PDB file of C-alpha atoms in Angstrom:
ATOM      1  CA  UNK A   1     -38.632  16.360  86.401  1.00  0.00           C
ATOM      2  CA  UNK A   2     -41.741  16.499  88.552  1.00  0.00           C
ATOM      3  CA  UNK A   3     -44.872  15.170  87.557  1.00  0.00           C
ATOM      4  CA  UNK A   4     -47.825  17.081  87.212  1.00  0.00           C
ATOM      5  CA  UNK A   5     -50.619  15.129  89.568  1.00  0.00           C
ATOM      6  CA  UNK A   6     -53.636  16.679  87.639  1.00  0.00           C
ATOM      7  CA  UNK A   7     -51.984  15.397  83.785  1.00  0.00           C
ATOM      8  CA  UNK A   8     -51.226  12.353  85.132  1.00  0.00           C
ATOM      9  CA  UNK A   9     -54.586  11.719  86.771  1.00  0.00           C
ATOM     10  CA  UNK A  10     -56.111  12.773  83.278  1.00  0.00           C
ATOM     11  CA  UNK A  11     -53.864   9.941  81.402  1.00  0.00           C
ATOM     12  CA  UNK A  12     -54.808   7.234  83.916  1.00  0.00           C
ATOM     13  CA  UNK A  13     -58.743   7.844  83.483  1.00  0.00           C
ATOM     14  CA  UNK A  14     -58.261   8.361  79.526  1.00  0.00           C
ATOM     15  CA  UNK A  15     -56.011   4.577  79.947  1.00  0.00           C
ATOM     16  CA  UNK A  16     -59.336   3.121  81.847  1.00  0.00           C
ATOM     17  CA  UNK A  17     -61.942   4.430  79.627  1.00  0.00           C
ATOM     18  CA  UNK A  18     -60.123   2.470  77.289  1.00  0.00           C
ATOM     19  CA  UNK A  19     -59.753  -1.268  78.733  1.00  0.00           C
ATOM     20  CA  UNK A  20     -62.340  -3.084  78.428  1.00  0.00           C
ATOM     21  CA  UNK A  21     -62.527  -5.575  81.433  1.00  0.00           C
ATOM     22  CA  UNK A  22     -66.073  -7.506  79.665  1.00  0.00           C
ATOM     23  CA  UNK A  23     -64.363  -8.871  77.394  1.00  0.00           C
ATOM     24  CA  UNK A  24     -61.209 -11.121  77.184  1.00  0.00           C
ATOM     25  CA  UNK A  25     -57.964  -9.472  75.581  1.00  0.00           C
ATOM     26  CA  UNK A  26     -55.465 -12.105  73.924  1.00  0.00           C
ATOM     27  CA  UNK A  27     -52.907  -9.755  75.534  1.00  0.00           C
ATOM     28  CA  UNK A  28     -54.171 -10.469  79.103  1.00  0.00           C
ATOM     29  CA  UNK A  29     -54.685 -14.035  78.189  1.00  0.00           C
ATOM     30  CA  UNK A  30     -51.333 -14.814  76.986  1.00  0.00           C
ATOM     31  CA  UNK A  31     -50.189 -12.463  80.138  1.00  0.00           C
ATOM     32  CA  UNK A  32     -52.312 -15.117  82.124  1.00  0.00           C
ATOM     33  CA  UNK A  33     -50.726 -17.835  80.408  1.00  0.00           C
ATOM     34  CA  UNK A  34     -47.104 -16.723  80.924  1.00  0.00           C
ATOM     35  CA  UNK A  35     -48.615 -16.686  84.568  1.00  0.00           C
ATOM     36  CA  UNK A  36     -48.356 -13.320  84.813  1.00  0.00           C
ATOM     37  CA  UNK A  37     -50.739 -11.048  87.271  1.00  0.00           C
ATOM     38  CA  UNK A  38     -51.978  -7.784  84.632  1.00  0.00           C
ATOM     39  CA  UNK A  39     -55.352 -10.217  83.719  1.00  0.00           C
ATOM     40  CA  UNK A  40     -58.936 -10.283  84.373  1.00  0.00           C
ATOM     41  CA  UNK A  41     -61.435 -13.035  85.590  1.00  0.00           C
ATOM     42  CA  UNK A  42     -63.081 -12.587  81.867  1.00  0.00           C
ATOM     43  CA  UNK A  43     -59.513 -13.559  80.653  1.00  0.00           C
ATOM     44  CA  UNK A  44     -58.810 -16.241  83.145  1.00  0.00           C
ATOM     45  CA  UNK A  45     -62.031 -17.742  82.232  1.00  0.00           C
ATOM     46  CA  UNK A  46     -61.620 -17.093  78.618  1.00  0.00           C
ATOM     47  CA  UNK A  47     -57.704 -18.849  78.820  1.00  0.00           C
ATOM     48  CA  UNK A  48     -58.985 -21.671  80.540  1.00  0.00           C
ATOM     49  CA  UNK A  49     -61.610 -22.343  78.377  1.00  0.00           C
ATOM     50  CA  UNK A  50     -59.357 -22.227  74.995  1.00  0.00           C
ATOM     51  CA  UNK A  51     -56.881 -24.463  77.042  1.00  0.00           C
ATOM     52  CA  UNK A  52     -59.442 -27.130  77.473  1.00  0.00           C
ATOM     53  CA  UNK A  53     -59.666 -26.895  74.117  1.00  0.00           C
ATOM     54  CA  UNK A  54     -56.561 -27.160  73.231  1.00  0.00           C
ATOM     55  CA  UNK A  55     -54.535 -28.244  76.474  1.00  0.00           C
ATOM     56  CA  UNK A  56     -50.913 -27.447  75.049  1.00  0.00           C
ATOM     57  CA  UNK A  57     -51.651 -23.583  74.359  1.00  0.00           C
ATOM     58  CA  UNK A  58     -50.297 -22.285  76.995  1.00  0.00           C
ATOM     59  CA  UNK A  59     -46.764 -23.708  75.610  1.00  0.00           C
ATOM     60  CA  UNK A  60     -47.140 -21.462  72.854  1.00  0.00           C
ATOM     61  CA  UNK A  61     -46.831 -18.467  74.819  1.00  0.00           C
ATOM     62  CA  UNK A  62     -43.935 -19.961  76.577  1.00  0.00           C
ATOM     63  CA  UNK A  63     -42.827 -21.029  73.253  1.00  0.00           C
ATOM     64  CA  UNK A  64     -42.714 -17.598  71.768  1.00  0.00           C
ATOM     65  CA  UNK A  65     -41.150 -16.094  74.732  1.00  0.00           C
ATOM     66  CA  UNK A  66     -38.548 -18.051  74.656  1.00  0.00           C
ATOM     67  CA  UNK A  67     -37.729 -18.189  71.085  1.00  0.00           C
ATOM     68  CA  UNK A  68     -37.488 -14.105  71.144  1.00  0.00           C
ATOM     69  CA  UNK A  69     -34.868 -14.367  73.943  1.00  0.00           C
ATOM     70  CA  UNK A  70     -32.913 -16.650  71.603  1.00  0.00           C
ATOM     71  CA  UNK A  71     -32.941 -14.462  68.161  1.00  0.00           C
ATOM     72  CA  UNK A  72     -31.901 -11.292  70.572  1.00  0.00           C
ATOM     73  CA  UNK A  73     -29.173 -13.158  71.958  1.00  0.00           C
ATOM     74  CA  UNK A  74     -28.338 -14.394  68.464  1.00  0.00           C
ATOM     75  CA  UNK A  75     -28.578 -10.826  66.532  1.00  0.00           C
ATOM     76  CA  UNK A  76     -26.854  -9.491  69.729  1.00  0.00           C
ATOM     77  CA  UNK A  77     -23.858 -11.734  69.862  1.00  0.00           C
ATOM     78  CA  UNK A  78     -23.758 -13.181  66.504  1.00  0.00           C
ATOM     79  CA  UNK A  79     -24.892 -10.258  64.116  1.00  0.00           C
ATOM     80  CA  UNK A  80     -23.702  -7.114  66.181  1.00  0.00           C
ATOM     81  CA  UNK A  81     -27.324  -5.670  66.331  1.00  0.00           C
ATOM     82  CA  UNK A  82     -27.937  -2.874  68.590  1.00  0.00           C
ATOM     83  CA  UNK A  83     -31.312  -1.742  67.769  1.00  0.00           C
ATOM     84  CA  UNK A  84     -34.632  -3.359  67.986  1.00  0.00           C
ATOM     85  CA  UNK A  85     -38.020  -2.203  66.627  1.00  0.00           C
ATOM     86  CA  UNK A  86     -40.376  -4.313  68.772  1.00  0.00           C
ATOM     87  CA  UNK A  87     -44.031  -3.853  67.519  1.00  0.00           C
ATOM     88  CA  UNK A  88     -46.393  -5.325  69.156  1.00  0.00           C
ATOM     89  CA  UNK A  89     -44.878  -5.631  72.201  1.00  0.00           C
ATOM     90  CA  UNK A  90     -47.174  -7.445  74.847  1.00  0.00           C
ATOM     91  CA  UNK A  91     -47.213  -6.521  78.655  1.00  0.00           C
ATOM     92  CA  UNK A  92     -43.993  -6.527  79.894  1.00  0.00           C
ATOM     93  CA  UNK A  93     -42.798  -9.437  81.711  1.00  0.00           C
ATOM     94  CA  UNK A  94     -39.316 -11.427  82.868  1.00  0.00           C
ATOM     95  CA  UNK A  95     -36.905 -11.071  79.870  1.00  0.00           C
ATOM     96  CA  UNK A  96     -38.766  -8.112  77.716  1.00  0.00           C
ATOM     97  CA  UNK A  97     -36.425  -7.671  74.617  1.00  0.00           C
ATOM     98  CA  UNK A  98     -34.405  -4.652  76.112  1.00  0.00           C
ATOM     99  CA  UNK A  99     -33.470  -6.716  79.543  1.00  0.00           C
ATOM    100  CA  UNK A 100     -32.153  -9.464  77.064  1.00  0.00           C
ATOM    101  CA  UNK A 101     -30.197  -7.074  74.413  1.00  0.00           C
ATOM    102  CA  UNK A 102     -28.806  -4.180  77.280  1.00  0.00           C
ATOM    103  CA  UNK A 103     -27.523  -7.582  79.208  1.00  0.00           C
ATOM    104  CA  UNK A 104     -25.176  -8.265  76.752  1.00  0.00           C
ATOM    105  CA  UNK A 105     -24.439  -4.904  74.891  1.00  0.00           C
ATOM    106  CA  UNK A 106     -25.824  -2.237  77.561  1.00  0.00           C
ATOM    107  CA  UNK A 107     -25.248   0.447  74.757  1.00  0.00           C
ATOM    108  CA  UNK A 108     -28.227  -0.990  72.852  1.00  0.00           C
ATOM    109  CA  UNK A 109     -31.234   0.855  72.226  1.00  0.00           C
ATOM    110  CA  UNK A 110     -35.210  -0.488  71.658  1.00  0.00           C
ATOM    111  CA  UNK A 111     -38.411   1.181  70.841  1.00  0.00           C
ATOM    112  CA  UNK A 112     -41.519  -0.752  71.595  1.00  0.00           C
ATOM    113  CA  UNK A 113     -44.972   0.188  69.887  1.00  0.00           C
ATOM    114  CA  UNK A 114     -48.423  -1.869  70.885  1.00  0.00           C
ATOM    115  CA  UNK A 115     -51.644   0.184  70.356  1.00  0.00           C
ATOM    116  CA  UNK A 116     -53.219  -1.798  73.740  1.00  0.00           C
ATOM    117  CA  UNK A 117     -54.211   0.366  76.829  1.00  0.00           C
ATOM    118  CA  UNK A 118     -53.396  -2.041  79.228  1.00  0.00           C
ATOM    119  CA  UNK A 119     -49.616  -2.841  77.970  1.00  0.00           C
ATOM    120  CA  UNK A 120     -49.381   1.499  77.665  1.00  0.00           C
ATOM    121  CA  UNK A 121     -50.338   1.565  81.167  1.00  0.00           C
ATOM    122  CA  UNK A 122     -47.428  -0.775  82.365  1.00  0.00           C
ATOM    123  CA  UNK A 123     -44.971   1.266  79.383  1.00  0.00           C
ATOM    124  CA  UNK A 124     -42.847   2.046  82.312  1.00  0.00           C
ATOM    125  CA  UNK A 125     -41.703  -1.331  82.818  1.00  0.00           C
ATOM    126  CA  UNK A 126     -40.557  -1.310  79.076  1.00  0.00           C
ATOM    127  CA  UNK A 127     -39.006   2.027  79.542  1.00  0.00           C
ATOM    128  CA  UNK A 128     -36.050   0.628  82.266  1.00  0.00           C
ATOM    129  CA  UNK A 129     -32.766   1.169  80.423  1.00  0.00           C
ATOM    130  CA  UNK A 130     -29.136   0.971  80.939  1.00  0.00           C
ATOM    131  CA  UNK A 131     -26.921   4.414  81.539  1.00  0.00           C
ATOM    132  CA  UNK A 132     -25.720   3.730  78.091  1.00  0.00           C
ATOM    133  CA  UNK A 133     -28.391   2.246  76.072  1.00  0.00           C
ATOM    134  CA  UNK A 134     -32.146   3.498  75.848  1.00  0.00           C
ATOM    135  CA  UNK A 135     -35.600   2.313  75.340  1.00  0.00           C
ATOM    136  CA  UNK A 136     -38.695   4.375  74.099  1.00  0.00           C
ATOM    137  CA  UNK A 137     -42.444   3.361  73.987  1.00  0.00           C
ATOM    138  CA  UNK A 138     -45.070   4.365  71.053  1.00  0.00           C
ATOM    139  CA  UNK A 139     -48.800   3.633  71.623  1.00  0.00           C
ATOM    140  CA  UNK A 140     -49.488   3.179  67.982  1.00  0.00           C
ATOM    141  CA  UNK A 141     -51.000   0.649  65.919  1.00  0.00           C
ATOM    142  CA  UNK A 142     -48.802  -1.819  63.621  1.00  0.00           C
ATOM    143  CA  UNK A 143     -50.618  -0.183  60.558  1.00  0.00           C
ATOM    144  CA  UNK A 144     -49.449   3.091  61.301  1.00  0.00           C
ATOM    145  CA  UNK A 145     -46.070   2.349  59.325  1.00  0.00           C
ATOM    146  CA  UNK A 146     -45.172   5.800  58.953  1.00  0.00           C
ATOM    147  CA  UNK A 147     -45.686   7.511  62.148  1.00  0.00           C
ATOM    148  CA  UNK A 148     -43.955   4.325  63.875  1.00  0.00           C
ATOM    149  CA  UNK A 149     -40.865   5.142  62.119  1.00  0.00           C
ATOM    150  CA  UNK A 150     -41.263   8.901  62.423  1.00  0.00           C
ATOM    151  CA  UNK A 151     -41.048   8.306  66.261  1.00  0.00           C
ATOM    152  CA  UNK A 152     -38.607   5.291  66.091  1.00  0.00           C
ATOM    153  CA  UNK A 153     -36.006   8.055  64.701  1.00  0.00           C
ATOM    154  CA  UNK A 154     -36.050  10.106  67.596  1.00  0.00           C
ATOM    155  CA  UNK A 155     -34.662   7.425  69.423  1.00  0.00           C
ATOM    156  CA  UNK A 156     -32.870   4.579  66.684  1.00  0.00           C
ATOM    157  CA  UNK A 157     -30.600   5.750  63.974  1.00  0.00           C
ATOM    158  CA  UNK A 158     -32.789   4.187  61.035  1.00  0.00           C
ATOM    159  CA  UNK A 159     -29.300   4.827  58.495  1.00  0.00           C
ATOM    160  CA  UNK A 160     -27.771   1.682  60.899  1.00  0.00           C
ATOM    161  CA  UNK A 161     -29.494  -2.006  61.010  1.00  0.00           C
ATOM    162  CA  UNK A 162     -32.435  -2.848  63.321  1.00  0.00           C
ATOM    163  CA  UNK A 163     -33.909  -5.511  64.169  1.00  0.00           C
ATOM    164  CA  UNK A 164     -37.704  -5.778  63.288  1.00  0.00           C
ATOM    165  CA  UNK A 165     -39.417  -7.740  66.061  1.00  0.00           C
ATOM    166  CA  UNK A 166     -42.875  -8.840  65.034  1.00  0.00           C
ATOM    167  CA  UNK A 167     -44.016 -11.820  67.199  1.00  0.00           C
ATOM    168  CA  UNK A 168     -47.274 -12.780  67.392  1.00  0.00           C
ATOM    169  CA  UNK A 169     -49.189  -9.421  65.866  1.00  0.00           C
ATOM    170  CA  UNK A 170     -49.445 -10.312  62.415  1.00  0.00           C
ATOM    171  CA  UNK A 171     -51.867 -12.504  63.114  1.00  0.00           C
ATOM    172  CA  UNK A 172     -54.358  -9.421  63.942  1.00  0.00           C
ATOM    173  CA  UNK A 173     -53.937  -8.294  60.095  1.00  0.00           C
ATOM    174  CA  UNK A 174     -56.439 -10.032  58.194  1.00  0.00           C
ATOM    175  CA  UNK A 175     -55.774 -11.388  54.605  1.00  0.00           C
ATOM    176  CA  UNK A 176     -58.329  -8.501  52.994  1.00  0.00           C
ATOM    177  CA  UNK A 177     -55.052  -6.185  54.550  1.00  0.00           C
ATOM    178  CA  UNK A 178     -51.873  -7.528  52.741  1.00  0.00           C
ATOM    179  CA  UNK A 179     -50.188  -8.290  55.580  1.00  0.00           C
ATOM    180  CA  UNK A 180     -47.408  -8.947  53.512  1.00  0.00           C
ATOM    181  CA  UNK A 181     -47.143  -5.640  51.755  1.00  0.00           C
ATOM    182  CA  UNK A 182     -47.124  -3.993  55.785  1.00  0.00           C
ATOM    183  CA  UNK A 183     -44.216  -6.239  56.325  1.00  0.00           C
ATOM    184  CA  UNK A 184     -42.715  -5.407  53.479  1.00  0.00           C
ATOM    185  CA  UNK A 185     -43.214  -1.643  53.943  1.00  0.00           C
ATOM    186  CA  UNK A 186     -41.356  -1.708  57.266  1.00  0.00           C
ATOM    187  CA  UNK A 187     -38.606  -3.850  56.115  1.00  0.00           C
ATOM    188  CA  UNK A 188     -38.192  -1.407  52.929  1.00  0.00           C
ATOM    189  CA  UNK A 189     -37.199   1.490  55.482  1.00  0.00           C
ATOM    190  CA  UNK A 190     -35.094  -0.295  57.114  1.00  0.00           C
ATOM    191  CA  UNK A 191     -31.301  -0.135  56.158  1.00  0.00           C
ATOM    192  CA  UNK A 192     -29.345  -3.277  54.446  1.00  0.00           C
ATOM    193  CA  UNK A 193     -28.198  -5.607  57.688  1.00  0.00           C
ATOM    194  CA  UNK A 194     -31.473  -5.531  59.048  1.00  0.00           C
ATOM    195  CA  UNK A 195     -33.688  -8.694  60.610  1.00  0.00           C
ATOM    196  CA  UNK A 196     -36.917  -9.557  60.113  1.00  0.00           C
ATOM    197  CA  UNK A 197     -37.990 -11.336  63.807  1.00  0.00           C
ATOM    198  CA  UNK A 198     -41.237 -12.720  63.095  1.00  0.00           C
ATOM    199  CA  UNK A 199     -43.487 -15.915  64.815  1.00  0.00           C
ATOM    200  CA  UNK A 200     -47.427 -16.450  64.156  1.00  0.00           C
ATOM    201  CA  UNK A 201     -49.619 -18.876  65.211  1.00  0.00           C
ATOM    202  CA  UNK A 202     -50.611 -21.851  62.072  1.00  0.00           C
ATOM    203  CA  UNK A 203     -53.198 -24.070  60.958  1.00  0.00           C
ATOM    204  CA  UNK A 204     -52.426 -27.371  60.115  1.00  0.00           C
ATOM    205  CA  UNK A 205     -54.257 -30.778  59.762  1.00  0.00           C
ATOM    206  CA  UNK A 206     -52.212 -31.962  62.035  1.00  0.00           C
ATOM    207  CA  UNK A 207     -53.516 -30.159  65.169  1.00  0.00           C
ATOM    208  CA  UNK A 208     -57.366 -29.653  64.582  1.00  0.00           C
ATOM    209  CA  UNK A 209     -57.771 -28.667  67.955  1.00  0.00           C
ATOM    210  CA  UNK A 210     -55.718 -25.474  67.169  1.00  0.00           C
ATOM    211  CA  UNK A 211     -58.327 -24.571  64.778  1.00  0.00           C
ATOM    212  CA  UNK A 212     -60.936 -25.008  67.324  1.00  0.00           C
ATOM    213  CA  UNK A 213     -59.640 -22.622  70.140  1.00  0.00           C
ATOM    214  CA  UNK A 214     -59.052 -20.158  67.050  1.00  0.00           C
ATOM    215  CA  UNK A 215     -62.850 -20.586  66.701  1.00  0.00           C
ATOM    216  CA  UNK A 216     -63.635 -19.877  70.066  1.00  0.00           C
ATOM    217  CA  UNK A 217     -61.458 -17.033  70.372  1.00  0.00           C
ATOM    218  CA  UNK A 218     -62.935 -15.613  67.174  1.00  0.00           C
ATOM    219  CA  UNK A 219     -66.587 -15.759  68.711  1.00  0.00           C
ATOM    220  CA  UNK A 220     -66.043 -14.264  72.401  1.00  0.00           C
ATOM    221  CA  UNK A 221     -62.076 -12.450  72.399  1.00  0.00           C
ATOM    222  CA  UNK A 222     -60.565  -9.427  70.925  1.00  0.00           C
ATOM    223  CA  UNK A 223     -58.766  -8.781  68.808  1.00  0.00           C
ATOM    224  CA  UNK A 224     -59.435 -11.309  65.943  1.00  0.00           C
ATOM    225  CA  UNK A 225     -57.671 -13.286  64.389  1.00  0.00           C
ATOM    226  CA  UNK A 226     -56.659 -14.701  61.301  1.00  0.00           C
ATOM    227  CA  UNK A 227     -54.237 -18.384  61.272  1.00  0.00           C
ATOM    228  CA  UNK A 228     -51.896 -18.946  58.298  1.00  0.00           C
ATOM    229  CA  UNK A 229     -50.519 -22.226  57.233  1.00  0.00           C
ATOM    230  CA  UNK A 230     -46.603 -22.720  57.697  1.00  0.00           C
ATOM    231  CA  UNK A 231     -46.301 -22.174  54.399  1.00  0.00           C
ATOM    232  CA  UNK A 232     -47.904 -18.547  54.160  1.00  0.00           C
ATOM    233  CA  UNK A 233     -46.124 -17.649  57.606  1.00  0.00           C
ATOM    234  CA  UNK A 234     -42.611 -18.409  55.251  1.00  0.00           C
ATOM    235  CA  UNK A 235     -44.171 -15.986  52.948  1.00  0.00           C
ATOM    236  CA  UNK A 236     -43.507 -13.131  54.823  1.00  0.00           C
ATOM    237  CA  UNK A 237     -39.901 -14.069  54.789  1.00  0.00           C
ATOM    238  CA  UNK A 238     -39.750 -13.723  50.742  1.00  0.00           C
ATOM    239  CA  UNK A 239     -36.775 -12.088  49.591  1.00  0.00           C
ATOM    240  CA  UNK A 240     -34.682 -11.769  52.870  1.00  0.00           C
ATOM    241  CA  UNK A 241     -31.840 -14.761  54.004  1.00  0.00           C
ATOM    242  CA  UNK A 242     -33.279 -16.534  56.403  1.00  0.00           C
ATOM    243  CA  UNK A 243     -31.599 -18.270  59.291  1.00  0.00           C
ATOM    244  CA  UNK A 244     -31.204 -21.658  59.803  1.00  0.00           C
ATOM    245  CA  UNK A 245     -32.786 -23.736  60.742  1.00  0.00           C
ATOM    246  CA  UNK A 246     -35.796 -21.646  58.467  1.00  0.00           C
ATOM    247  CA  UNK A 247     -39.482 -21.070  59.547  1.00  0.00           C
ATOM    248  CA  UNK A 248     -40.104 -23.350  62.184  1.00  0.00           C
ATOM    249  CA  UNK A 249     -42.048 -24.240  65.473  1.00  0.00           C
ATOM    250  CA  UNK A 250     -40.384 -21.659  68.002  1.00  0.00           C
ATOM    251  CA  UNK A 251     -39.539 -24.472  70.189  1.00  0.00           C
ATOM    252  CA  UNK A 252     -37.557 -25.985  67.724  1.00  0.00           C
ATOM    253  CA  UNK A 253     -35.823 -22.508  66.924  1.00  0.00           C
ATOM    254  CA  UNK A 254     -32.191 -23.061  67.420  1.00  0.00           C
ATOM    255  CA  UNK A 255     -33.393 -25.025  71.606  1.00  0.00           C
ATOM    256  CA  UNK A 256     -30.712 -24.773  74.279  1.00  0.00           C
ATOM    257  CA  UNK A 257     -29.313 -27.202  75.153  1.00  0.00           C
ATOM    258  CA  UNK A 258     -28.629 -28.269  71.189  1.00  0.00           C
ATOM    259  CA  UNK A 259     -27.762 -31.919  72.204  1.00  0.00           C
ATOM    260  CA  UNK A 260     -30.904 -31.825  74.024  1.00  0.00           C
ATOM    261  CA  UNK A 261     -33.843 -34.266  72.841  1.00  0.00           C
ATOM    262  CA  UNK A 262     -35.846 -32.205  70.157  1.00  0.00           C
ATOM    263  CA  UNK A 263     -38.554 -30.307  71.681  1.00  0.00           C
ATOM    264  CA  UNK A 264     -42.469 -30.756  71.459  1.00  0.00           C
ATOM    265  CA  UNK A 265     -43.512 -28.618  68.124  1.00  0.00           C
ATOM    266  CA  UNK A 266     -46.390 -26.311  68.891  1.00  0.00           C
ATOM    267  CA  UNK A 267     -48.045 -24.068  66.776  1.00  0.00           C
ATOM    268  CA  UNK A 268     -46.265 -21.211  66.651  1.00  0.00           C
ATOM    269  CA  UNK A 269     -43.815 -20.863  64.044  1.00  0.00           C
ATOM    270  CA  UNK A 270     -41.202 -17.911  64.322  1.00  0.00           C
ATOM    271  CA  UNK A 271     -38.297 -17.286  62.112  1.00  0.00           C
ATOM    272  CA  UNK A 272     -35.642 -14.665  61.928  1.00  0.00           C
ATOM    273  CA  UNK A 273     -33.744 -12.905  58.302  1.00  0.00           C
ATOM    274  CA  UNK A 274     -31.368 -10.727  57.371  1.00  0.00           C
ATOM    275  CA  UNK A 275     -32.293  -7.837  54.794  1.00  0.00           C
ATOM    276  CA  UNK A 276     -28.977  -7.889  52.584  1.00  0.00           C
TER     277      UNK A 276
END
């Protein structure tokens, strides 16, 4: 199929009117972090700024990143999951969730939603697929339940399990929003055999300087965001089976190599449940 120049002129102006490059994106940030090259100077600054803050954040992003290639690997190998339901999706770098799940079961299929300009206007990275599996890309936002699932049919069979890949978004839902109840209504459509995939950033007395870059971030970055306590990031596993070893730092999420010595705990905590 041939592109039209003149559409696909109009898309790329709508995609720039839309990124703002004044003021730092956590997206870009944790792009910059990953050291990845989709950033700005605004976010460069803004990164190095929180890491001086808090000198270990950057091992969160690594942190998370590697803790979804392990659950996809897991549900992949271990669970027999073919389809993934990745909202919130990031800009697309080594190891995106379809590269990990089509490498071991090419017939598996993914749908990625983020609502960011910047990560739409990179979608075709996401959109790579095996001849037997497929990928699909919604620019939506995670509130949006029913129109996400609306398009994730067209491309998932939602009567089979999927795996619900939340890492690192609800964080942008503030308390005044039920986070919770979105989870919950996303999990409800899903089929028995299902996962919950889920990591957030926490609070905790026990790294105050966490707290601090939040604080910063809060006063200069968008989108906002709201910590949670390790406790109230277990909430949003509440009535599923969760995996062992439980809601934990995603560094300590099931490390390779196991007899390994235990890795640094950061604060991002990531867990992953099956919907019986």
């Amino acid at each position: 199929m041939t592109e039209n120049p003149a559409a696909t002129d109009g898309v790329a102006e709508t995609l720039r009117e839309r990124i703002n490059t004044s003021q730092p994106h956590t997206a870009r940030i944790w792009n910059y972090w990953l050291g990845g090259k989709d950033n700005y100077e605004v976010d460069r600054a803004a990164g190095d700024q929180i890491r001086q803050l808090h000198p270990g954040i950057g091992d969160y992003a690594r942190a998370d990143r590697l803790f979804l290639g392990r659950a996809v690997r897991h549900l992949v190998e271990e669970a027999g999951i073919r389809q993934f339901l990745d909202i919130g999706t990031g800009l697309p770098t080594a190891d995106n969730t379809h590269e990990v799940a089509q490498r071991l079961a090419p017939e598996s299929r993914i749908v990625y939603v983020d609502n960011d300009p910047l990560v739409l206007a990179h979608a075709r990275a996401l959109l790579t697929s095996t001849p037997e599996g497929r990928t699909d890309y919604l620019d939506e936002d995670l509130r949006n339940v029913d129109t996400i699932l609306e398009h994730a049919a067209k491309t998932l069979d939602l009567s089979q399990p999927v795996a619900l890949v939340l890492l690192g978004v609800v964080i942008f839902i503030g308390d005044d929003e039920d986070p919770y109840a979105l989870v919950r209504q996303l999990m409800d459509r899903l089929p028995s055999g299902s996962y919950l995939v889920l990591s957030h950033t926490i609070t905790s007395p026990a790294m105050p300087d966490v707290d601090e870059a939040v604080r910063f971030w809060n006063e200069h970055g968008t989108p906002k965001l709201t910590q949670r306590t390790p406790e109230a990031v277990a909430r949003f596993f509440d009535g599923y089976e969760l995996l062992e070893p439980g809601v934990v730092s995603c560094s300590r999420w099931r490390p390779e190599p196991v007899d390994g010595p235990e890795p640094e705990e950061v604060a991002m905590f990531g867990g992953v449940a099956l919907k019986r």
